[in-house]
Amino acid sequence: MMTAPLEKALPVPTGETQPFWEGCQNHELRIQQCSACGQYQFYPRLYCTACMSEQVEWVQASGRGTVLSFTVVYRPVTKAFTEDVPYVVALVTLEEGPQLMSNIVECDPEQVAIGMPVESVFEDWSEDIAVLKFRPALA
Amino acid sequence: MESLRGKVAIVGAADTEVGVVPHLSATQLYVKAAKSALEDAGITKDEVDGLITCNSFVEPYMYHAEMIAEYMQIFPRYCLNVATGGGTTLAILHHAAAAITSGMCHTVLVTMADNMLSGLSRDRAIEAMSTAGHAQFERPYGPPIPAFYALIAQAHMHAYGTTSEQLAAVAVACRRHASMNPAAQMRDPITVDDVVNSKMIASPLHLLDCSLVSDGGAALILTSAERARDFPHPPVYMLGVGEGHSHEHISQARNLTTSAAKEAGERAYAMAGLGPTDIDVAELYDCFTPVVVIELEDLGFCPKGEGGRFVEGGRIELGGELPVNTHGGLMSHCHPGHPGSMFSVTEAVFQLRGACGPRQVKDANIAFVHAQGGIMSTHCSMILGKEVG
Ligand SMILES: [Zn+2]
């Protein structure tokens, strides 16, 4: 399982992304949904990319998704990630539709496969920042 | 839209020495490449009235093209700095052609260079590696640059059964071509086994699936087709050009295994009135081996999903059906960052001039060049020919 050493740069929320990060702090995955057309989207935006409506609301996602693709990283990007090697960087397609990048944790990297069902889990990196990750979904 | 077909030609082309070039700064590489291209075109700097550059990562200036003009003491009427990552070179040539045909200027100097190998301090090298990706939604997950492309490779393998050995064939072909190019940074031939047994960086990509880090620069001189006949070398005409843009961040990609190279290629073929079977030599962006496989598919050289099989058996090597990256590519010739595809264009020009010696593609009349930047984000295709079309 990945740890969050202090050397890892903490993400800095913006006004636009603050509700997402507040959700993470509460270990809750929040994405946007358009009130006009129903589209879900991530990352957060000022308006719906399907119909341009500005009536985009924050909703709680199920936290369930599947692995769209993945890689097992053996050469870390910076020293801050050295202790995590080998770690899994993945693209996850949420049940609601949007895709995002994450790590797949709480499993042997060799077990990860495209199409694998996963569920959200949160790592507390500081008092304010928890990072969204995924682990294999319990059957 | 008015077609640019056959209206603009490349009349000067030159590379600096590449690979490890510690004795020249990034700016010096730009102006050295520029001087050589002017000499190749047989013109003086005063005949240049358009200048386009891409900023240097190592030695950036706020207004880079203005800086190069100032350094060279040229006073263009058209001066532009373009940045679309690895796709910059061809995007620049697209802009240059539009500027020439619209009468904004007559003679454009394009110069690009950097010294990513010798010019970076340790801190800046780490910065270069770790600032790719979305600051909030990608970087916290620790993806090194190869990991972004590994996500694409893994998806392609899963969807189409592409193998590591097939990806390796791309690196082997590039190296074989580099072994015939005295300018190339890496010239010792390698085998498929060498690639698949090299260190795993981000699965499924091994060290030898990754391109080089280099110093180097290259420059081009473009002018209108009418004026192009008055230069020492036969002109190389721009027959088709097209771009495609799909995303900035790979986590937002519409599709991992089909890229906007498809739109770029279709637009370039349509302008040229040509198709994949008309192409004699292809210089395709090869920052990582799977990129070439996907480009071959998206650019119509083989059906979607067949790219892995297409690169096998020497088909993309000299003497094969479609020689690819005859100079050695980013894999083995050099990869100084943004300028990487400049060497694809200069190589295409030299191939069409018949000036490539042992690595010359026989009867090369039409060349295809493709570049992509970001993480398969920004794509530009260009078809070049010896005849105006
Ligand atoms: Zn909507």
mmCIF file of N, CA and C in Angstrom, chain B residues 47 121 153 233 248 281 374:
data_model
loop_
_atom_site.group_PDB
_atom_site.id
_atom_site.type_symbol
_atom_site.label_atom_id
_atom_site.label_comp_id
_atom_site.label_asym_id
_atom_site.label_seq_id
_atom_site.Cartn_x
_atom_site.Cartn_y
_atom_site.Cartn_z
ATOM 1 N N GLU B 47 17.487 38.233 -46.306
ATOM 2 C CA GLU B 47 16.373 37.796 -47.159
ATOM 3 C C GLU B 47 15.265 37.122 -46.359
ATOM 4 N N SER B 121 20.477 21.693 -15.096
ATOM 5 C CA SER B 121 20.960 21.378 -13.755
ATOM 6 C C SER B 121 20.158 20.178 -13.256
ATOM 7 N N ALA B 153 0.034 1.932 -24.340
ATOM 8 C CA ALA B 153 0.562 0.648 -24.831
ATOM 9 C C ALA B 153 -0.225 -0.525 -24.252
ATOM 10 N N HIS B 233 19.301 24.022 -54.162
ATOM 11 C CA HIS B 233 18.799 22.643 -54.124
ATOM 12 C C HIS B 233 17.412 22.579 -54.743
ATOM 13 N N GLU B 248 -5.451 17.562 -23.592
ATOM 14 C CA GLU B 248 -4.156 17.928 -23.016
ATOM 15 C C GLU B 248 -3.673 16.775 -22.143
ATOM 16 N N VAL B 281 8.455 6.949 -48.046
ATOM 17 C CA VAL B 281 9.215 6.933 -46.791
ATOM 18 C C VAL B 281 8.423 7.709 -45.752
ATOM 19 N N GLY B 374 2.508 16.459 -26.371
ATOM 20 C CA GLY B 374 1.746 16.147 -25.170
ATOM 21 C C GLY B 374 1.765 14.646 -24.994
#
